[in-house]
Amino acid sequence: MADFAQTLMTALAVGSLYALIALGYTMVYGILKFINFAHSDIVVLGAWLSFTMAQRLLPMLGLDPHNPATTPPLWVGEVILLASMAFCSLIGFAIERLAYKPLRKAPRLNVLITAIGVSLLLQNVGQLNFVFGPSPQKMPALLPTWELLRVSLPSANGNRDVVVGLVDVVIIVTSAVLMIALEYLVFRTKTGTAMRAVSFDIDASALMGIPVDRVVSFTFVLGSALAAAAGFLYALKYPGLNQPAHATWVLLGLKAFVAAVIGGIGNVRGAVLGGFVIAFVEQFGAFYLSSNYRDVYVFALLIAILLVRPSGLLGSTVREKV
Amino acid sequence: MSLLVVDNLSVFYGAIEALRGVSLHVEQGEVVTLIGANGAGKSTTLRTISGLLPPKTGTIRFDGQTIHNWQPHRIVKSGLVQAPEGRKIFANLTVDENLQLGAFLRTDRTAIRADRDRALELFPRVRERLNQQAGTLSGGEQQMLAIARALVARPKLLMLDEPSLGLAPQLVRTIFQVIREINLAGTTILLVEQNANMALQVAHRAYVIEVGRIRMEGPAAELAASDEVRKAYLGAH
């Protein structure tokens, strides 16, 4: 019972992160029908920007960034989050304009290879000494280590305390707010309707008077902002930041991509569902079976779902009537 | 002053010359039809006018402005609107959302509402299905939606690409009846059709296009009576 509750909490937090990242993959795929391999590097950028800003900001407030006992007021975290989202949006916008837009009419494989190129570029620029450097760093604590809830629940060997920490709640609430805002934007606004139209048929959208280039740019901005938020939240939960080209980042991005595919790539709600599904499989599998195989569970689930529902859980295949 | 003037338009798909110097004009208030066989360049002409394809040579002037290097959405905004071939409705959106997209560039809410009501009066069956996913409509209903959606943009010139394609004869008559009504209400129409028979009945003037070139032009009644057109396009022997 205690173990279950604790694992559930972690799965919800990790699932929120996967969902935020998966949304970026799925929105870009929905509109341009290619996998933006550089998307996970925006997450890394978001995390490292947050670290850099925290590192600079805390001393200005008279705090020691290396002492986890001295946490800044809560607004500092919010400022860093928003600044990181804004900067990553700008980078996402620039990547689309400079790297992908010139290839809009080229075969999709060209764009795919370009995306891998952009990803490698970001990883290696990130490692430069005057950027983020080649060594791991420790994210300063931005949140007090409050326990919001501590309950004693029965477990296999006697009662155990289950702790609901502030970090997990912040991750879940922030992600939920962002995802609800996105849901509203995509399904309730004119811009969102235009995004769904462009994802269905670019030429027909242009004939409606929809400025397609602007919608595509906006999609990248949106996806990058969510990725930055995920990077920030990830750094809060796992303060030991690996260097920008480290395999853990690649794996994080890959799992989020799997989440998007499982949910039905191109489907916004599917990405969120997929994020939580793989987090639950990963976390519960790691706890109850063996944590050595946590990645295996995720990819085995991918294979299983693709066998049964090739277009993903919520992916639909709408046939055009001719 | 013609509403639309296309002059000496050439368009390439890679090395293939799809249009070889097409010229045509549409006057205010007219229904003009462009007829021709499959692959003659009818749709290419409309796609180029709408800004989806770049012309290699030639000019397109609409309402006094040169538009052939404009982006598609700017062309729509100037009042030149196309209901494309194969309807191209957004199957993943509701019928109502499809109609809203037709008015994407407009901000005058009350006027949009009025135009939407007018378009739905022409197609009562579309009104019955407003909250349905557009993909669930029948082919005929989708065509009606495509025309209604274009009308909500309040076009000065409405371009229709094969509105009768794949429809039952009864529906084809309905669609052509509506085209006539739209024109009588003051909208100029450029109609691309394979169904030359119906198109020549509804149009004032006509152009015949063959392998990327305009072969004939003239009043619709005259072309309908000419031996060449009757043999090639109207199935006479």
Coordinates of C-alpha atoms in Angstrom, one line a residue:
Chain A
M1 CA 0.0 0.0 0.0
A2 CA 2.7 2.4 1.0
D3 CA 4.9 1.4 -1.9
F4 CA 2.1 1.6 -4.2
A5 CA 1.2 5.1 -3.1
Q6 CA 4.8 6.3 -3.4
T7 CA 5.3 4.8 -6.8
L8 CA 2.0 6.3 -8.0
M9 CA 3.2 9.7 -6.9
T10 CA 6.5 9.4 -8.8
A11 CA 4.7 8.0 -11.9
L12 CA 2.4 11.0 -11.9
A13 CA 5.3 13.4 -11.8
V14 CA 7.4 11.6 -14.3
G15 CA 4.4 11.1 -16.5
S16 CA 3.7 14.8 -16.5
L17 CA 7.3 15.4 -17.8
Y18 CA 7.0 12.8 -20.5
A19 CA 3.6 14.3 -21.5
L20 CA 5.0 17.8 -21.8
I21 CA 7.8 16.7 -24.0
A22 CA 5.6 14.3 -26.1
L23 CA 3.3 17.2 -26.9
G24 CA 6.1 18.9 -28.8
Y25 CA 6.9 15.8 -30.9
T26 CA 3.3 15.2 -31.6
M27 CA 2.3 18.8 -32.6
V28 CA 5.2 19.1 -35.0
Y29 CA 4.5 15.7 -36.5
G30 CA 0.9 16.5 -36.8
I31 CA 1.6 19.6 -38.9
L32 CA 4.8 18.8 -40.8
K33 CA 4.7 15.0 -40.7
F34 CA 8.3 14.6 -39.6
I35 CA 10.0 13.7 -36.3
N36 CA 11.8 16.7 -34.9
F37 CA 14.8 14.9 -33.4
A38 CA 16.1 18.2 -32.1
H39 CA 13.1 18.4 -29.8
S40 CA 14.8 16.6 -26.9
D41 CA 17.7 19.0 -27.1
I42 CA 15.3 21.9 -26.4
V43 CA 14.4 20.1 -23.2
V44 CA 18.2 19.9 -22.4
L45 CA 18.5 23.6 -23.3
G46 CA 15.6 24.4 -21.0
A47 CA 17.2 22.5 -18.1
W48 CA 20.6 24.0 -18.6
L49 CA 19.3 27.5 -19.0
S50 CA 17.4 27.1 -15.8
F51 CA 20.6 26.0 -14.1
T52 CA 22.6 28.9 -15.5
M53 CA 20.0 31.5 -14.5
A54 CA 19.6 30.0 -11.0
Q55 CA 23.4 30.0 -10.6
R56 CA 23.5 33.7 -11.5
L57 CA 20.4 34.9 -9.8
L58 CA 20.8 33.3 -6.3
P59 CA 24.0 35.2 -5.4
M60 CA 22.4 38.4 -6.5
L61 CA 19.7 37.7 -3.8
G62 CA 22.4 37.0 -1.3
L63 CA 21.9 33.3 -1.4
D64 CA 24.4 30.5 -1.8
P65 CA 23.5 28.4 -4.8
H66 CA 25.4 25.4 -3.5
N67 CA 23.6 25.3 -0.1
P68 CA 20.3 23.4 -0.5
A69 CA 19.1 24.8 2.8
T70 CA 18.9 28.4 1.5
T71 CA 16.1 28.4 -1.0
P72 CA 15.0 31.6 -2.7
P73 CA 11.4 32.9 -2.6
L74 CA 9.0 31.1 -4.9
W75 CA 8.8 33.8 -7.5
V76 CA 12.5 33.2 -8.5
G77 CA 11.5 29.7 -9.8
E78 CA 8.6 31.2 -11.7
V79 CA 10.8 33.8 -13.3
I80 CA 13.4 31.3 -14.3
L81 CA 10.7 29.0 -15.7
L82 CA 9.1 31.7 -17.8
A83 CA 12.5 33.1 -19.0
S84 CA 13.6 29.6 -20.0
M85 CA 10.4 29.0 -21.9
A86 CA 10.7 32.3 -23.7
F87 CA 14.3 31.7 -24.7
C88 CA 13.6 28.2 -25.9
S89 CA 10.6 29.4 -27.9
L90 CA 12.9 31.8 -29.7
I91 CA 15.4 29.0 -30.4
G92 CA 12.6 26.7 -31.6
F93 CA 11.3 29.5 -33.9
A94 CA 14.8 30.1 -35.3
I95 CA 15.4 26.4 -35.9
E96 CA 12.2 26.0 -37.9
R97 CA 12.9 29.1 -39.9
L98 CA 16.5 28.4 -40.7
A99 CA 16.7 24.6 -40.9
Y100 CA 13.2 23.2 -41.7
K101 CA 11.3 25.9 -43.6
P102 CA 13.7 25.9 -46.6
L103 CA 13.0 22.1 -46.9
R104 CA 9.2 22.4 -46.7
K105 CA 8.8 21.0 -50.3
A106 CA 11.8 18.6 -50.1
P107 CA 11.3 14.8 -49.5
R108 CA 10.6 14.1 -45.8
L109 CA 13.8 12.1 -45.4
N110 CA 15.8 15.3 -46.0
V111 CA 14.1 17.1 -43.2
L112 CA 14.5 14.1 -40.9
I113 CA 18.3 14.0 -41.6
T114 CA 18.4 17.8 -41.0
A115 CA 16.6 17.3 -37.7
I116 CA 19.3 14.9 -36.6
G117 CA 21.9 17.4 -37.7
V118 CA 20.3 20.2 -35.7
S119 CA 20.2 17.8 -32.7
L120 CA 23.9 17.1 -33.0
L121 CA 24.6 20.8 -33.4
L122 CA 22.7 21.7 -30.2
Q123 CA 24.3 18.9 -28.2
N124 CA 27.8 19.9 -29.2
V125 CA 27.3 23.6 -29.0
G126 CA 26.0 23.0 -25.5
Q127 CA 29.2 21.3 -24.5
L128 CA 31.4 24.2 -25.4
N129 CA 33.1 25.8 -22.5
F130 CA 31.6 29.2 -23.0
V131 CA 28.1 27.7 -23.3
F132 CA 27.2 25.1 -20.7
G133 CA 30.5 23.2 -20.6
P134 CA 31.3 19.5 -20.8
S135 CA 30.9 18.6 -17.1
P136 CA 27.8 17.7 -15.1
Q137 CA 26.5 20.3 -12.7
K138 CA 24.2 20.5 -9.7
M139 CA 21.0 22.5 -10.0
P140 CA 20.6 24.9 -7.1
A141 CA 17.6 24.1 -5.0
L142 CA 14.8 26.5 -5.9
L143 CA 12.1 24.9 -3.8
P144 CA 12.1 24.4 -0.1
T145 CA 12.1 20.7 0.8
W146 CA 8.6 20.8 2.3
E147 CA 6.7 17.7 2.9
L148 CA 3.1 18.6 2.0
L149 CA 1.8 15.3 3.3
R150 CA 3.3 12.4 5.3
V151 CA 1.1 9.4 6.0
S152 CA 1.9 6.1 7.5
L153 CA 0.6 3.3 5.3
P154 CA 1.0 -0.5 5.7
S155 CA 3.6 -2.1 3.5
A156 CA 5.2 -5.6 3.3
N157 CA 7.4 -5.1 6.3
G158 CA 5.4 -3.0 8.7
N159 CA 4.1 0.5 8.3
R160 CA 6.0 2.9 6.1
D161 CA 5.8 6.7 5.7
V162 CA 4.6 8.0 2.3
V163 CA 5.8 11.5 1.6
V164 CA 4.2 13.9 -0.9
G165 CA 7.0 16.4 -1.5
L166 CA 6.6 19.9 -2.9
V167 CA 8.7 19.1 -6.0
D168 CA 6.3 16.4 -7.2
V169 CA 3.3 18.6 -6.6
V170 CA 4.9 21.6 -8.4
I171 CA 5.7 19.3 -11.4
I172 CA 2.2 17.9 -11.6
V173 CA 0.4 21.2 -11.1
T174 CA 2.6 23.2 -13.5
S175 CA 2.3 20.5 -16.1
A176 CA -1.5 20.3 -15.6
V177 CA -1.9 24.0 -16.0
L178 CA 0.2 24.0 -19.2
M179 CA -1.6 21.1 -20.7
I180 CA -5.1 22.5 -19.9
A181 CA -4.0 25.8 -21.4
L182 CA -2.9 23.9 -24.5
E183 CA -6.1 21.9 -24.7
Y184 CA -8.0 25.1 -24.6
L185 CA -5.8 26.7 -27.2
V186 CA -6.0 23.8 -29.6
F187 CA -9.7 22.9 -29.3
R188 CA -11.4 26.2 -28.4
T189 CA -9.6 29.0 -30.2
K190 CA -9.4 30.1 -33.8
T191 CA -5.7 29.6 -33.8
G192 CA -6.1 26.1 -32.6
T193 CA -8.7 25.4 -35.3
A194 CA -6.2 26.7 -37.8
M195 CA -3.5 24.4 -36.3
R196 CA -5.8 21.4 -36.7
A197 CA -6.7 22.4 -40.2
V198 CA -3.0 22.8 -41.2
S199 CA -2.2 19.4 -39.7
F200 CA -5.0 17.8 -41.8
D201 CA -4.1 19.5 -45.2
I202 CA -1.6 22.3 -45.7
D203 CA -2.8 23.4 -49.2
A204 CA -6.5 23.4 -48.3
S205 CA -5.6 25.5 -45.2
A206 CA -3.8 28.0 -47.4
L207 CA -6.9 28.2 -49.6
M208 CA -8.9 29.1 -46.5
G209 CA -6.7 32.1 -46.0
I210 CA -4.8 30.5 -43.1
P211 CA -1.2 31.9 -43.0
V212 CA 0.4 28.5 -43.0
D213 CA 4.0 29.7 -42.2
R214 CA 2.8 31.5 -39.2
V215 CA 0.9 28.5 -37.9
V216 CA 3.9 26.3 -38.4
S217 CA 6.2 28.8 -36.5
F218 CA 3.7 29.1 -33.8
T219 CA 3.6 25.3 -33.4
F220 CA 7.4 25.2 -32.9
V221 CA 7.2 28.1 -30.4
L222 CA 4.5 26.3 -28.4
G223 CA 6.3 22.9 -28.5
S224 CA 9.6 24.5 -27.5
A225 CA 8.0 26.4 -24.6
L226 CA 6.6 23.1 -23.3
A227 CA 9.9 21.4 -23.7
A228 CA 11.6 24.2 -21.8
A229 CA 9.1 23.8 -19.0
A230 CA 9.8 20.1 -18.9
G231 CA 13.5 20.7 -18.7
F232 CA 13.1 23.2 -15.8
L233 CA 10.9 20.8 -13.9
Y234 CA 13.2 17.8 -14.6
A235 CA 16.1 19.8 -13.2
L236 CA 14.0 20.5 -10.0
K237 CA 13.3 16.8 -9.5
Y238 CA 16.7 15.5 -10.6
P239 CA 19.2 18.3 -9.7
G240 CA 22.2 16.3 -10.9
L241 CA 22.4 17.7 -14.5
N242 CA 24.2 15.6 -17.0
Q243 CA 26.3 17.3 -19.6
P244 CA 24.2 18.4 -22.6
A245 CA 25.2 15.5 -24.9
H246 CA 24.8 12.8 -22.3
A247 CA 22.8 9.6 -23.1
T248 CA 20.3 10.1 -20.3
W249 CA 18.9 13.1 -22.2
V250 CA 18.7 11.1 -25.4
L251 CA 16.8 8.4 -23.5
L252 CA 14.5 11.0 -21.9
G253 CA 13.6 12.4 -25.4
L254 CA 13.3 8.9 -26.8
K255 CA 10.8 7.9 -24.1
A256 CA 8.8 11.0 -24.7
F257 CA 8.7 10.2 -28.4
V258 CA 7.5 6.7 -27.5
A259 CA 4.8 8.3 -25.5
A260 CA 3.7 10.3 -28.5
V261 CA 3.7 7.2 -30.7
I262 CA 1.8 5.1 -28.1
G263 CA -0.8 7.8 -27.7
G264 CA -1.2 8.2 -31.5
I265 CA 1.3 10.6 -33.0
G266 CA -0.3 13.8 -34.2
N267 CA -2.9 13.5 -31.5
V268 CA -2.5 16.1 -28.7
R269 CA -4.6 14.2 -26.1
G270 CA -2.9 11.0 -27.1
A271 CA 0.5 12.5 -26.2
V272 CA -0.6 13.2 -22.7
L273 CA -2.2 9.8 -22.3
G274 CA 1.0 8.1 -23.7
G275 CA 3.2 10.1 -21.3
F276 CA 1.3 8.8 -18.3
V277 CA 1.0 5.3 -19.7
I278 CA 4.7 4.8 -20.2
A279 CA 5.5 6.5 -16.8
F280 CA 3.2 4.1 -15.0
V281 CA 4.7 1.1 -16.8
E282 CA 8.2 2.3 -16.2
Q283 CA 7.8 3.2 -12.5
F284 CA 5.6 0.3 -11.5
G285 CA 7.7 -2.2 -13.5
A286 CA 10.9 -0.8 -11.9
F287 CA 9.4 -1.1 -8.4
Y288 CA 7.6 -4.4 -8.6
L289 CA 9.7 -6.3 -11.1
S290 CA 13.2 -5.1 -11.6
S291 CA 14.5 -1.6 -11.9
N292 CA 17.3 -2.8 -14.2
Y293 CA 14.7 -3.3 -17.0
R294 CA 12.8 0.0 -16.7
D295 CA 13.7 1.0 -20.2
V296 CA 12.8 -2.5 -21.5
Y297 CA 9.2 -2.1 -20.2
V298 CA 8.7 1.1 -22.1
F299 CA 9.9 -0.2 -25.4
A300 CA 8.2 -3.6 -25.0
L301 CA 5.0 -1.7 -24.4
L302 CA 5.7 0.3 -27.6
I303 CA 6.1 -2.9 -29.6
A304 CA 3.0 -4.4 -28.1
I305 CA 0.8 -1.4 -28.8
L306 CA 2.1 -1.0 -32.3
L307 CA 1.2 -4.6 -33.0
V308 CA -2.4 -4.2 -31.8
R309 CA -3.1 -0.6 -32.7
P310 CA -0.5 0.6 -35.3
S311 CA -1.9 4.2 -35.1
G312 CA -1.6 4.4 -31.4
L313 CA -4.2 4.4 -28.6
L314 CA -6.0 7.6 -29.7
G315 CA -4.7 7.7 -33.3
S316 CA -7.4 7.6 -35.9
T317 CA -7.3 6.9 -39.5
V318 CA -9.8 9.2 -41.1
R319 CA -10.5 8.2 -44.6
E320 CA -11.1 10.8 -47.2
K321 CA -14.3 10.3 -49.3
V322 CA -13.6 10.7 -53.0
Chain B
M1 CA -11.4 46.6 -66.4
S2 CA -11.5 42.9 -66.0
L3 CA -11.8 41.4 -62.5
L4 CA -9.2 38.7 -63.2
V5 CA -6.6 38.7 -66.0
V6 CA -4.3 35.8 -66.5
D7 CA -1.7 36.6 -69.1
N8 CA 0.7 34.1 -70.7
L9 CA 1.0 31.8 -67.7
S10 CA 3.6 29.0 -67.8
V11 CA 3.9 26.6 -64.9
F12 CA 6.4 23.7 -64.5
Y13 CA 6.3 20.5 -62.4
G14 CA 10.0 19.9 -62.4
A15 CA 10.9 19.6 -66.1
I16 CA 7.3 19.1 -67.2
E17 CA 5.6 22.1 -68.6
A18 CA 2.0 21.9 -67.3
L19 CA 0.8 25.3 -68.6
R20 CA 2.2 26.7 -71.8
G21 CA 1.2 30.3 -71.9
V22 CA -2.4 30.3 -70.7
S23 CA -4.3 33.6 -71.0
L24 CA -7.8 34.2 -69.8
H25 CA -9.9 36.9 -68.3
V26 CA -13.0 37.0 -66.1
E27 CA -15.3 40.1 -66.1
Q28 CA -17.3 41.3 -63.1
G29 CA -20.5 39.3 -62.7
E30 CA -19.7 36.6 -65.2
V31 CA -19.7 32.8 -64.9
V32 CA -16.7 31.7 -66.9
T33 CA -15.9 28.0 -67.4
L34 CA -12.6 26.3 -68.2
I35 CA -13.3 22.9 -69.7
G36 CA -10.9 20.2 -70.8
A37 CA -9.8 16.6 -70.4
N38 CA -8.0 15.1 -67.4
G39 CA -4.5 16.4 -67.2
A40 CA -5.1 19.3 -69.5
G41 CA -4.0 21.8 -66.9
K42 CA -7.4 23.0 -65.4
S43 CA -6.5 22.4 -61.8
T44 CA -3.0 23.7 -62.3
T45 CA -4.4 26.9 -63.6
L46 CA -6.6 27.4 -60.5
R47 CA -3.8 26.3 -58.1
T48 CA -1.5 28.8 -59.7
I49 CA -4.0 31.6 -59.5
S50 CA -4.5 30.8 -55.8
G51 CA -0.8 31.0 -55.2
L52 CA -0.2 27.4 -54.4
L53 CA 2.1 27.0 -57.4
P54 CA 4.6 29.6 -58.6
P55 CA 4.3 30.6 -62.3
K56 CA 7.5 30.5 -64.3
T57 CA 6.4 33.2 -66.6
G58 CA 3.3 35.3 -67.0
T59 CA 1.2 37.6 -64.8
I60 CA -2.0 37.3 -62.8
R61 CA -3.9 40.5 -62.0
F62 CA -6.9 40.5 -59.8
D63 CA -9.1 43.5 -58.9
G64 CA -6.4 45.9 -60.2
Q65 CA -3.5 44.3 -58.3
T66 CA -0.7 42.0 -59.5
I67 CA -1.0 38.9 -57.3
H68 CA 1.1 36.1 -58.8
N69 CA 3.9 36.5 -56.2
W70 CA 1.5 36.7 -53.2
Q71 CA 1.2 34.1 -50.6
P72 CA -2.1 32.1 -50.8
H73 CA -3.7 33.7 -47.7
R74 CA -3.1 37.2 -49.0
I75 CA -4.8 36.2 -52.2
V76 CA -7.8 34.9 -50.3
K77 CA -7.9 38.1 -48.3
S78 CA -8.2 40.1 -51.6
G79 CA -11.4 38.2 -52.4
L80 CA -10.2 35.5 -54.7
V81 CA -11.3 32.3 -53.1
Q82 CA -11.2 28.7 -54.4
A83 CA -13.2 25.6 -53.5
P84 CA -10.6 23.0 -54.5
E85 CA -10.9 19.8 -56.4
G86 CA -11.8 16.8 -54.2
R87 CA -13.6 19.2 -51.8
K88 CA -10.6 19.2 -49.4
I89 CA -12.9 19.6 -46.4
F90 CA -11.2 19.1 -43.0
A91 CA -12.5 15.7 -42.1
N92 CA -11.0 15.9 -38.6
L93 CA -13.1 19.1 -37.8
T94 CA -16.8 19.6 -37.3
V95 CA -18.9 21.0 -40.1
D96 CA -19.2 24.2 -38.1
E97 CA -15.5 24.5 -37.6
N98 CA -15.0 24.0 -41.4
L99 CA -17.3 26.9 -42.0
Q100 CA -15.5 29.1 -39.4
L101 CA -12.2 28.4 -41.2
G102 CA -13.8 29.8 -44.4
A103 CA -14.1 33.1 -42.6
F104 CA -10.6 32.8 -41.1
L105 CA -9.4 36.2 -42.2
R106 CA -12.6 38.1 -41.4
T107 CA -13.3 39.8 -38.2
D108 CA -16.7 41.3 -38.8
R109 CA -18.7 38.9 -36.7
T110 CA -22.2 40.0 -37.6
A111 CA -21.5 40.0 -41.3
I112 CA -19.9 36.6 -41.0
R113 CA -23.0 35.3 -39.3
A114 CA -25.2 36.7 -42.1
D115 CA -23.0 35.2 -44.8
R116 CA -23.0 31.9 -43.0
D117 CA -26.8 31.9 -42.7
R118 CA -27.0 32.7 -46.4
A119 CA -24.6 29.9 -47.4
L120 CA -26.6 27.5 -45.2
E121 CA -29.8 28.5 -46.8
L122 CA -28.4 27.3 -50.1
F123 CA -27.5 24.0 -48.5
P124 CA -30.1 23.0 -45.9
R125 CA -28.5 19.6 -45.6
V126 CA -25.3 21.1 -44.3
R127 CA -27.1 23.0 -41.7
E128 CA -28.6 19.8 -40.3
R129 CA -25.1 18.4 -39.8
L130 CA -23.3 21.4 -38.2
N131 CA -22.0 19.5 -35.2
Q132 CA -21.0 16.4 -37.0
Q133 CA -17.4 15.5 -37.9
A134 CA -17.0 16.7 -41.5
G135 CA -15.5 13.3 -42.5
T136 CA -18.8 11.6 -41.8
L137 CA -20.6 13.5 -44.5
S138 CA -21.5 11.9 -47.8
G139 CA -19.6 13.0 -50.9
G140 CA -22.4 15.3 -52.1
E141 CA -22.7 16.9 -48.6
Q142 CA -18.9 17.4 -48.5
Q143 CA -19.1 19.2 -51.8
M144 CA -21.9 21.4 -50.5
L145 CA -19.8 22.1 -47.4
A146 CA -16.8 23.0 -49.6
I147 CA -18.8 25.6 -51.5
A148 CA -20.5 26.9 -48.4
R149 CA -17.1 27.3 -46.7
A150 CA -15.8 29.2 -49.7
L151 CA -18.8 31.5 -49.7
V152 CA -18.3 32.4 -46.0
A153 CA -15.0 34.0 -47.1
R154 CA -17.3 36.5 -49.1
P155 CA -15.4 36.1 -52.4
K156 CA -15.5 38.7 -55.1
L157 CA -14.5 35.8 -57.4
L158 CA -15.3 32.2 -56.5
M159 CA -13.2 29.5 -58.3
L160 CA -14.8 26.1 -58.3
D161 CA -12.6 23.1 -59.2
E162 CA -14.8 20.2 -60.5
P163 CA -17.7 20.6 -58.1
S164 CA -19.6 17.8 -59.9
L165 CA -16.8 15.2 -59.6
G166 CA -18.1 11.9 -58.4
L167 CA -21.6 13.1 -57.6
A168 CA -24.9 11.4 -58.6
P169 CA -26.7 13.1 -61.5
Q170 CA -29.5 14.5 -59.3
L171 CA -26.8 16.1 -57.0
V172 CA -25.0 17.5 -60.0
R173 CA -28.1 19.4 -61.1
T174 CA -28.5 20.7 -57.5
I175 CA -24.9 21.9 -57.4
F176 CA -25.2 23.7 -60.8
Q177 CA -28.5 25.2 -59.7
V178 CA -26.7 26.7 -56.7
I179 CA -23.8 27.9 -58.8
R180 CA -26.3 29.9 -60.8
E181 CA -28.0 31.3 -57.7
I182 CA -24.6 32.3 -56.2
N183 CA -23.8 34.2 -59.4
L184 CA -27.2 35.8 -59.5
A185 CA -26.6 37.1 -56.0
G186 CA -23.6 39.0 -57.4
T187 CA -20.6 36.7 -57.1
T188 CA -18.3 36.3 -60.1
I189 CA -17.5 32.6 -60.8
L190 CA -14.6 30.8 -62.6
L191 CA -15.7 27.2 -63.0
V192 CA -13.4 24.3 -63.9
E193 CA -15.3 21.3 -65.1
Q194 CA -15.0 18.0 -66.9
N195 CA -18.8 17.9 -67.2
A196 CA -18.7 20.3 -70.2
N197 CA -22.3 19.8 -70.9
M198 CA -23.5 21.3 -67.6
A199 CA -20.7 23.8 -67.4
L200 CA -21.6 25.3 -70.8
Q201 CA -25.2 25.5 -69.7
V202 CA -24.5 27.6 -66.7
A203 CA -21.6 29.7 -68.0
H204 CA -21.6 33.0 -70.0
R205 CA -18.2 32.4 -71.6
A206 CA -15.9 29.4 -71.8
Y207 CA -12.4 28.4 -72.5
V208 CA -11.2 25.0 -73.7
I209 CA -7.8 23.9 -72.5
E210 CA -5.8 21.2 -74.1
V211 CA -2.3 20.0 -72.9
G212 CA -1.6 23.3 -71.1
R213 CA -2.8 25.6 -73.9
I214 CA -6.1 27.5 -74.4
R215 CA -7.5 26.0 -77.7
M216 CA -10.8 27.8 -78.0
E217 CA -12.7 30.6 -76.3
G218 CA -16.0 32.3 -76.7
P219 CA -19.6 32.6 -75.5
A220 CA -20.6 29.4 -73.9
A221 CA -23.6 28.9 -76.2
E222 CA -21.3 29.2 -79.3
L223 CA -18.8 26.7 -78.0
A224 CA -21.6 24.3 -77.1
A225 CA -22.8 24.5 -80.7
S226 CA -19.4 24.1 -82.3
D227 CA -18.6 20.7 -83.9
E228 CA -15.2 20.4 -82.4
V229 CA -16.4 20.9 -78.8
R230 CA -19.4 18.7 -79.4
K231 CA -17.2 15.9 -80.6
A232 CA -14.4 16.2 -78.0
Y233 CA -16.3 17.1 -74.9
L234 CA -20.1 16.6 -75.3
G235 CA -20.0 13.1 -76.5
A236 CA -21.7 13.8 -79.9
H237 CA -20.7 11.8 -83.0

